[in-house]
């Protein structure tokens, strides 16, 4: 019997769980130790931000929040590999990538606090990125559409989307990677495989040995990387972005990591996963391995760590205060930004609500 096709999935790792190098061919960016320190500092900033976010939610100052604990290497690796002109279509927990591209914590808090102005990023290059996407996998189609536009315009830009392991089973994801392969679009899809789709474990989400191989069916270059190793994530991203930018097609990258916290603050992961599994996840977490590597290289120590944490605390205090001091929008705002010309029924509702608001204000005045 003849064989129609064969494929294999490469696995990429530079640092093991203890922060020891497992290969000597470090990419150029990783040989720049000052740059690696800056990446570690952003990962640490992201973790401080995440802890503060959960504290805000627990004290009633923030709505439901999706933690990124344990994802720092994957997310910072994605964001730091992108060029300013590229476009990011995130899901709802890729804060490390967004912070790298200029999103401010106060904007994240506005979003999770129910204020859509949080989606209006003020800094470049994040200003031309997509907003957070809670509907699962729809952002992949947005990225594919952007990639198609880049190709039509002849722009050397790449669209990047992120998706979870569970989300990679959605039709939106398959549709996005299929059109990327069929039309040779400049798109990179990153599956951040944290092993749990809320309470559904990876082992029953898919029978495939890897999630990366889903890209094979679409005709895309596909690779699995250690998602707790920022060097591996960044290297795979740089290679994929370069191929896409040069017209060589899209890629699917599976970054294997672990969700150390709950799915969101509305979840209690203790109900469906055991302590031993979480303990194993902590043993492989991304911060420890990069820190150990930097310490071994002589460019990081406890004093620098504590000094940076203090800076992060001050930074976060300023961001939290900016969020808490943001004035709420007027009631009319919910009607103002949906239609160019407000339909008669909505205009009637708006007038009614504004009259109630006026009545309440009048009563308070007396």
Short mmCIF file of C-alpha atoms in Angstrom, two decimals:
data_model
loop_
_atom_site.label_atom_id
_atom_site.label_comp_id
_atom_site.label_asym_id
_atom_site.label_seq_id
_atom_site.Cartn_x
_atom_site.Cartn_y
_atom_site.Cartn_z
CA UNK A 1 0.00 0.00 0.00
CA UNK A 2 1.32 3.43 -0.92
CA UNK A 3 1.44 6.31 1.58
CA UNK A 4 -0.39 9.53 0.76
CA UNK A 5 1.35 11.68 3.35
CA UNK A 6 3.52 11.65 6.46
CA UNK A 7 4.06 14.25 9.15
CA UNK A 8 5.81 14.80 12.44
CA UNK A 9 5.58 17.43 15.16
CA UNK A 10 8.81 18.92 16.47
CA UNK A 11 9.05 19.72 20.20
CA UNK A 12 11.13 22.75 21.16
CA UNK A 13 12.69 23.43 24.58
CA UNK A 14 15.79 25.34 25.71
CA UNK A 15 15.35 25.44 29.50
CA UNK A 16 14.18 22.54 31.65
CA UNK A 17 12.05 22.87 34.77
CA UNK A 18 15.10 23.77 36.88
CA UNK A 19 16.33 26.42 34.47
CA UNK A 20 19.17 24.36 33.01
CA UNK A 21 19.92 24.66 29.29
CA UNK A 22 19.09 21.51 27.35
CA UNK A 23 20.66 22.73 24.10
CA UNK A 24 23.48 25.10 23.20
CA UNK A 25 22.14 26.79 20.08
CA UNK A 26 20.53 29.74 21.86
CA UNK A 27 18.80 32.18 19.50
CA UNK A 28 20.31 35.65 19.20
CA UNK A 29 17.78 37.37 21.49
CA UNK A 30 18.54 34.89 24.30
CA UNK A 31 22.26 35.67 24.07
CA UNK A 32 21.42 39.27 24.98
CA UNK A 33 21.24 38.87 28.75
CA UNK A 34 20.06 42.43 29.35
CA UNK A 35 17.09 41.73 27.10
CA UNK A 36 16.36 38.46 28.91
CA UNK A 37 16.36 40.34 32.21
CA UNK A 38 13.80 42.77 30.77
CA UNK A 39 11.60 39.85 29.70
CA UNK A 40 11.85 38.34 33.17
CA UNK A 41 10.95 41.68 34.74
CA UNK A 42 7.82 41.85 32.56
CA UNK A 43 6.91 38.29 33.55
CA UNK A 44 7.30 39.28 37.20
CA UNK A 45 5.28 42.45 36.63
CA UNK A 46 2.54 40.35 35.05
CA UNK A 47 2.43 38.06 38.08
CA UNK A 48 2.22 41.02 40.46
CA UNK A 49 -0.54 42.49 38.28
CA UNK A 50 -2.41 39.17 38.35
CA UNK A 51 -2.29 38.90 42.15
CA UNK A 52 -3.53 42.48 42.50
CA UNK A 53 -6.35 41.78 40.04
CA UNK A 54 -7.62 38.84 42.06
CA UNK A 55 -7.45 40.91 45.26
CA UNK A 56 -9.54 43.63 43.59
CA UNK A 57 -12.16 41.08 42.55
CA UNK A 58 -12.30 39.52 46.02
CA UNK A 59 -12.92 42.93 47.58
CA UNK A 60 -15.77 43.72 45.20
CA UNK A 61 -13.91 46.30 43.12
CA UNK A 62 -13.73 44.21 39.95
CA UNK A 63 -16.04 41.84 38.12
CA UNK A 64 -15.20 38.25 37.23
CA UNK A 65 -11.52 38.08 36.29
CA UNK A 66 -9.55 35.46 34.30
CA UNK A 67 -6.18 34.80 35.92
CA UNK A 68 -2.98 34.29 33.90
CA UNK A 69 -0.99 32.63 36.70
CA UNK A 70 1.45 30.19 35.12
CA UNK A 71 1.10 31.60 31.60
CA UNK A 72 3.71 34.34 31.88
CA UNK A 73 6.34 32.77 29.63
CA UNK A 74 3.86 31.88 26.90
CA UNK A 75 2.25 35.30 26.85
CA UNK A 76 5.38 37.46 27.12
CA UNK A 77 7.05 35.21 24.55
CA UNK A 78 4.21 35.89 22.11
CA UNK A 79 4.10 39.65 22.62
CA UNK A 80 7.85 40.21 22.58
CA UNK A 81 8.29 38.39 19.27
CA UNK A 82 5.74 40.53 17.43
CA UNK A 83 6.58 43.70 15.54
CA UNK A 84 4.65 46.90 16.29
CA UNK A 85 2.81 46.74 12.96
CA UNK A 86 1.53 43.22 13.62
CA UNK A 87 -1.94 42.68 15.06
CA UNK A 88 -2.90 40.67 18.14
CA UNK A 89 -6.34 39.07 18.47
CA UNK A 90 -6.32 37.74 22.07
CA UNK A 91 -8.84 35.72 24.00
CA UNK A 92 -9.22 36.95 27.60
CA UNK A 93 -6.10 36.22 29.65
CA UNK A 94 -3.06 37.10 27.51
CA UNK A 95 -2.13 40.07 29.69
CA UNK A 96 1.64 39.54 29.42
CA UNK A 97 1.49 39.93 25.64
CA UNK A 98 -0.79 42.94 25.93
CA UNK A 99 1.31 44.67 28.60
CA UNK A 100 4.33 44.28 26.32
CA UNK A 101 2.39 45.95 23.51
CA UNK A 102 1.27 48.87 25.67
CA UNK A 103 -2.05 47.94 27.25
CA UNK A 104 -2.29 49.51 30.71
CA UNK A 105 -3.57 47.61 33.78
CA UNK A 106 -6.17 50.34 34.32
CA UNK A 107 -7.64 49.42 30.92
CA UNK A 108 -7.77 45.76 31.85
CA UNK A 109 -9.59 46.72 35.05
CA UNK A 110 -12.06 48.92 33.27
CA UNK A 111 -12.92 46.04 30.97
CA UNK A 112 -13.41 43.50 33.78
CA UNK A 113 -15.18 46.20 35.77
CA UNK A 114 -17.85 46.46 33.06
CA UNK A 115 -16.66 49.62 31.33
CA UNK A 116 -16.14 49.12 27.58
CA UNK A 117 -13.75 52.05 27.48
CA UNK A 118 -11.16 49.58 28.69
CA UNK A 119 -11.12 48.18 25.16
CA UNK A 120 -10.02 51.54 23.78
CA UNK A 121 -6.30 51.07 24.31
CA UNK A 122 -4.49 54.39 24.37
CA UNK A 123 -0.92 53.29 23.68
CA UNK A 124 0.68 52.02 20.50
CA UNK A 125 1.08 49.42 19.19
CA UNK A 126 -1.80 47.98 21.22
CA UNK A 127 -4.08 50.68 19.85
CA UNK A 128 -4.55 48.73 16.61
CA UNK A 129 -4.94 45.35 18.32
CA UNK A 130 -8.28 43.66 18.91
CA UNK A 131 -10.24 43.83 22.15
CA UNK A 132 -10.58 40.91 24.55
CA UNK A 133 -12.77 38.12 23.25
CA UNK A 134 -14.83 36.12 25.76
CA UNK A 135 -16.81 34.19 23.09
CA UNK A 136 -14.59 31.18 22.53
CA UNK A 137 -12.43 31.16 19.36
CA UNK A 138 -14.18 33.98 17.49
CA UNK A 139 -10.96 36.00 17.69
CA UNK A 140 -9.30 33.45 15.40
CA UNK A 141 -11.62 34.47 12.58
CA UNK A 142 -10.86 38.13 13.26
CA UNK A 143 -7.16 37.37 12.90
CA UNK A 144 -7.73 35.45 9.66
CA UNK A 145 -9.71 38.36 8.26
CA UNK A 146 -6.93 40.76 9.19
CA UNK A 147 -4.36 38.47 7.56
CA UNK A 148 -6.42 38.42 4.38
CA UNK A 149 -6.50 42.22 4.39
CA UNK A 150 -2.72 42.36 4.83
CA UNK A 151 -2.26 40.04 1.86
CA UNK A 152 -4.63 41.99 -0.37
CA UNK A 153 -2.92 45.27 0.52
CA UNK A 154 0.56 43.83 0.10
CA UNK A 155 1.49 44.79 3.67
CA UNK A 156 4.26 42.91 5.47
CA UNK A 157 2.22 42.46 8.61
CA UNK A 158 1.15 39.35 10.51
CA UNK A 159 -2.02 38.63 12.46
CA UNK A 160 -1.59 36.63 15.66
CA UNK A 161 -4.40 34.93 17.54
CA UNK A 162 -4.30 33.07 20.83
CA UNK A 163 -6.62 30.26 21.84
CA UNK A 164 -6.87 27.77 24.68
CA UNK A 165 -6.69 24.01 24.38
CA UNK A 166 -10.46 23.69 24.66
CA UNK A 167 -11.07 26.54 22.25
CA UNK A 168 -8.97 24.80 19.61
CA UNK A 169 -11.85 22.31 19.28
CA UNK A 170 -14.24 25.04 18.14
CA UNK A 171 -15.29 25.39 14.53
CA UNK A 172 -14.16 29.02 14.53
CA UNK A 173 -10.56 27.89 15.11
CA UNK A 174 -10.71 25.24 12.38
CA UNK A 175 -12.28 27.69 9.95
CA UNK A 176 -9.60 30.29 10.65
CA UNK A 177 -6.64 27.95 10.15
CA UNK A 178 -8.28 26.35 7.11
CA UNK A 179 -8.65 29.65 5.25
CA UNK A 180 -5.13 30.60 6.35
CA UNK A 181 -3.74 27.50 4.68
CA UNK A 182 -5.98 27.65 1.62
CA UNK A 183 -5.17 31.31 0.91
CA UNK A 184 -1.59 31.29 2.23
CA UNK A 185 -2.36 34.04 4.74
CA UNK A 186 0.12 35.66 7.14
CA UNK A 187 -1.41 34.39 10.37
CA UNK A 188 0.05 32.65 13.42
CA UNK A 189 -2.32 30.79 15.73
CA UNK A 190 -0.98 30.00 19.19
CA UNK A 191 -2.73 27.31 21.20
CA UNK A 192 -1.89 28.04 24.84
CA UNK A 193 -2.48 24.53 26.15
CA UNK A 194 -2.91 24.93 29.91
CA UNK A 195 -4.42 21.42 30.23
CA UNK A 196 -7.91 22.49 31.31
CA UNK A 197 -10.88 23.97 29.42
CA UNK A 198 -12.55 25.19 32.61
CA UNK A 199 -13.26 21.75 34.17
CA UNK A 200 -12.65 19.60 31.07
CA UNK A 201 -9.15 18.02 31.02
CA UNK A 202 -6.98 17.96 27.91
CA UNK A 203 -7.07 14.16 27.76
CA UNK A 204 -10.77 14.07 26.89
CA UNK A 205 -10.81 17.16 24.66
CA UNK A 206 -8.99 15.52 21.77
CA UNK A 207 -7.68 12.12 20.80
CA UNK A 208 -4.72 13.67 18.96
CA UNK A 209 -1.29 13.18 20.57
CA UNK A 210 -0.64 16.91 20.14
CA UNK A 211 -2.87 19.89 19.52
CA UNK A 212 -0.24 21.35 17.21
CA UNK A 213 -1.00 18.70 14.60
CA UNK A 214 -4.41 20.25 14.02
CA UNK A 215 -2.54 22.72 11.86
CA UNK A 216 -1.28 19.91 9.61
CA UNK A 217 -4.79 19.32 8.28
CA UNK A 218 -4.92 22.99 7.27
CA UNK A 219 -1.57 22.84 5.50
CA UNK A 220 0.20 25.01 8.09
CA UNK A 221 3.61 24.66 9.66
CA UNK A 222 2.99 23.22 13.13
CA UNK A 223 5.18 22.87 16.21
CA UNK A 224 4.80 22.09 19.91
CA UNK A 225 6.92 24.03 22.41
CA UNK A 226 7.47 24.05 26.16
CA UNK A 227 5.13 26.88 27.06
CA UNK A 228 6.91 27.44 30.38
CA UNK A 229 10.17 28.16 28.54
CA UNK A 230 10.07 31.73 27.24
CA UNK A 231 13.08 31.14 24.99
CA UNK A 232 11.29 28.28 23.21
CA UNK A 233 8.05 30.27 22.83
CA UNK A 234 9.83 33.39 21.59
CA UNK A 235 11.98 31.40 19.12
CA UNK A 236 9.01 29.52 17.66
CA UNK A 237 7.08 32.78 17.37
CA UNK A 238 9.94 34.63 15.68
CA UNK A 239 10.36 31.86 13.12
CA UNK A 240 6.61 31.66 12.44
CA UNK A 241 6.26 35.43 12.12
CA UNK A 242 9.18 35.63 9.72
CA UNK A 243 7.77 32.89 7.50
CA UNK A 244 4.38 34.58 7.41
CA UNK A 245 5.90 37.99 6.72
CA UNK A 246 7.84 36.55 3.78
CA UNK A 247 4.77 35.00 2.17
CA UNK A 248 5.61 31.46 3.27
CA UNK A 249 2.29 30.82 5.00
CA UNK A 250 0.82 30.58 8.46
CA UNK A 251 1.65 28.45 11.48
CA UNK A 252 0.09 26.75 14.48
CA UNK A 253 2.15 26.78 17.67
CA UNK A 254 1.09 24.71 20.68
CA UNK A 255 2.59 26.13 23.88
CA UNK A 256 2.27 23.47 26.58
CA UNK A 257 1.88 25.08 30.00
CA UNK A 258 -0.35 24.69 33.07
CA UNK A 259 -3.10 26.79 34.60
CA UNK A 260 -1.90 27.26 38.17
CA UNK A 261 -5.02 29.09 39.33
CA UNK A 262 -8.75 28.85 38.80
CA UNK A 263 -10.22 29.30 35.32
CA UNK A 264 -11.70 32.60 36.51
CA UNK A 265 -12.58 34.05 39.89
CA UNK A 266 -16.02 32.46 39.40
CA UNK A 267 -14.43 29.00 39.33
CA UNK A 268 -13.15 26.65 42.05
CA UNK A 269 -10.65 24.28 40.44
CA UNK A 270 -10.35 22.23 43.66
CA UNK A 271 -13.64 20.60 42.71
CA UNK A 272 -12.21 18.84 39.66
CA UNK A 273 -8.42 18.50 39.94
CA UNK A 274 -6.20 17.08 42.65
CA UNK A 275 -3.47 18.69 44.75
CA UNK A 276 -0.74 16.41 43.34
CA UNK A 277 -1.40 17.63 39.80
CA UNK A 278 -1.27 21.28 40.81
CA UNK A 279 1.92 20.66 42.81
CA UNK A 280 3.50 19.15 39.70
CA UNK A 281 2.40 22.22 37.74
CA UNK A 282 4.15 24.50 40.25
CA UNK A 283 7.33 22.44 39.90
CA UNK A 284 7.40 23.28 36.17
CA UNK A 285 6.25 26.90 36.37
CA UNK A 286 7.93 29.49 34.13
CA UNK A 287 9.20 32.08 36.60
CA UNK A 288 11.45 29.75 38.56
CA UNK A 289 13.25 28.32 35.55
CA UNK A 290 14.06 31.66 33.93
CA UNK A 291 15.10 33.15 37.27
CA UNK A 292 17.44 30.23 37.96
CA UNK A 293 18.96 30.59 34.49
CA UNK A 294 19.53 34.33 34.94
CA UNK A 295 21.02 33.84 38.41
CA UNK A 296 23.39 31.21 37.00
CA UNK A 297 24.42 33.73 34.34
CA UNK A 298 25.20 36.27 37.07
CA UNK A 299 22.72 38.92 35.92
CA UNK A 300 19.99 38.50 38.57
CA UNK A 301 19.85 38.06 42.34
CA UNK A 302 17.55 38.38 45.36
CA UNK A 303 18.28 42.08 45.84
CA UNK A 304 17.31 42.89 42.25
CA UNK A 305 14.19 40.76 42.62
CA UNK A 306 13.02 42.58 45.73
CA UNK A 307 13.81 45.99 44.25
CA UNK A 308 11.81 45.20 41.11
CA UNK A 309 8.87 43.86 43.14
CA UNK A 310 8.81 47.16 45.03
CA UNK A 311 8.68 49.06 41.73
CA UNK A 312 5.88 46.77 40.55
CA UNK A 313 3.88 47.41 43.71
CA UNK A 314 4.17 51.18 43.22
CA UNK A 315 3.25 50.83 39.54
CA UNK A 316 0.20 48.75 40.40
CA UNK A 317 -0.94 51.12 43.15
CA UNK A 318 -0.95 53.95 40.59
CA UNK A 319 -2.84 51.85 38.05
CA UNK A 320 -5.43 50.69 40.57
CA UNK A 321 -5.99 54.26 41.77
CA UNK A 322 -6.40 55.45 38.19
CA UNK A 323 -9.01 52.75 37.63
CA UNK A 324 -10.92 53.46 40.84
CA UNK A 325 -10.92 57.20 40.18
CA UNK A 326 -12.28 56.88 36.63
CA UNK A 327 -15.64 58.59 36.37
CA UNK A 328 -18.53 56.40 35.28
CA UNK A 329 -20.10 57.03 31.91
CA UNK A 330 -23.49 58.77 31.66
CA UNK A 331 -26.52 56.53 31.28
CA UNK A 332 -26.96 57.79 27.72
CA UNK A 333 -23.67 56.12 26.73
CA UNK A 334 -25.35 52.72 26.42
CA UNK A 335 -27.40 54.08 23.52
CA UNK A 336 -24.82 56.28 21.84
CA UNK A 337 -22.33 53.90 20.22
CA UNK A 338 -24.34 51.16 18.53
CA UNK A 339 -26.02 52.88 15.58
CA UNK A 340 -25.03 55.89 13.49
CA UNK A 341 -28.72 56.84 13.60
CA UNK A 342 -30.54 55.62 16.69
CA UNK A 343 -33.70 53.61 15.78
CA UNK A 344 -36.98 54.99 17.02
CA UNK A 345 -37.54 52.25 19.62
CA UNK A 346 -34.08 52.77 21.17
CA UNK A 347 -34.53 56.54 21.06
CA UNK A 348 -37.76 56.09 23.01
CA UNK A 349 -36.02 53.91 25.59
CA UNK A 350 -33.18 56.42 25.89
CA UNK A 351 -35.56 59.30 26.48
CA UNK A 352 -37.41 57.29 29.12
CA UNK A 353 -34.22 56.33 30.97
CA UNK A 354 -32.94 59.91 30.86
CA UNK A 355 -36.24 61.17 32.27
CA UNK A 356 -35.96 58.69 35.16
CA UNK A 357 -32.39 59.82 35.76
CA UNK A 358 -33.52 63.43 35.81
CA UNK A 359 -36.30 62.61 38.28
CA UNK A 360 -33.88 60.83 40.60
CA UNK A 361 -31.44 63.71 40.44
CA UNK A 362 -34.24 66.13 41.24
CA UNK A 363 -35.30 64.10 44.32
CA UNK A 364 -31.72 63.98 45.57
CA UNK A 365 -31.54 67.76 45.21
CA UNK A 366 -34.44 68.13 47.60
#
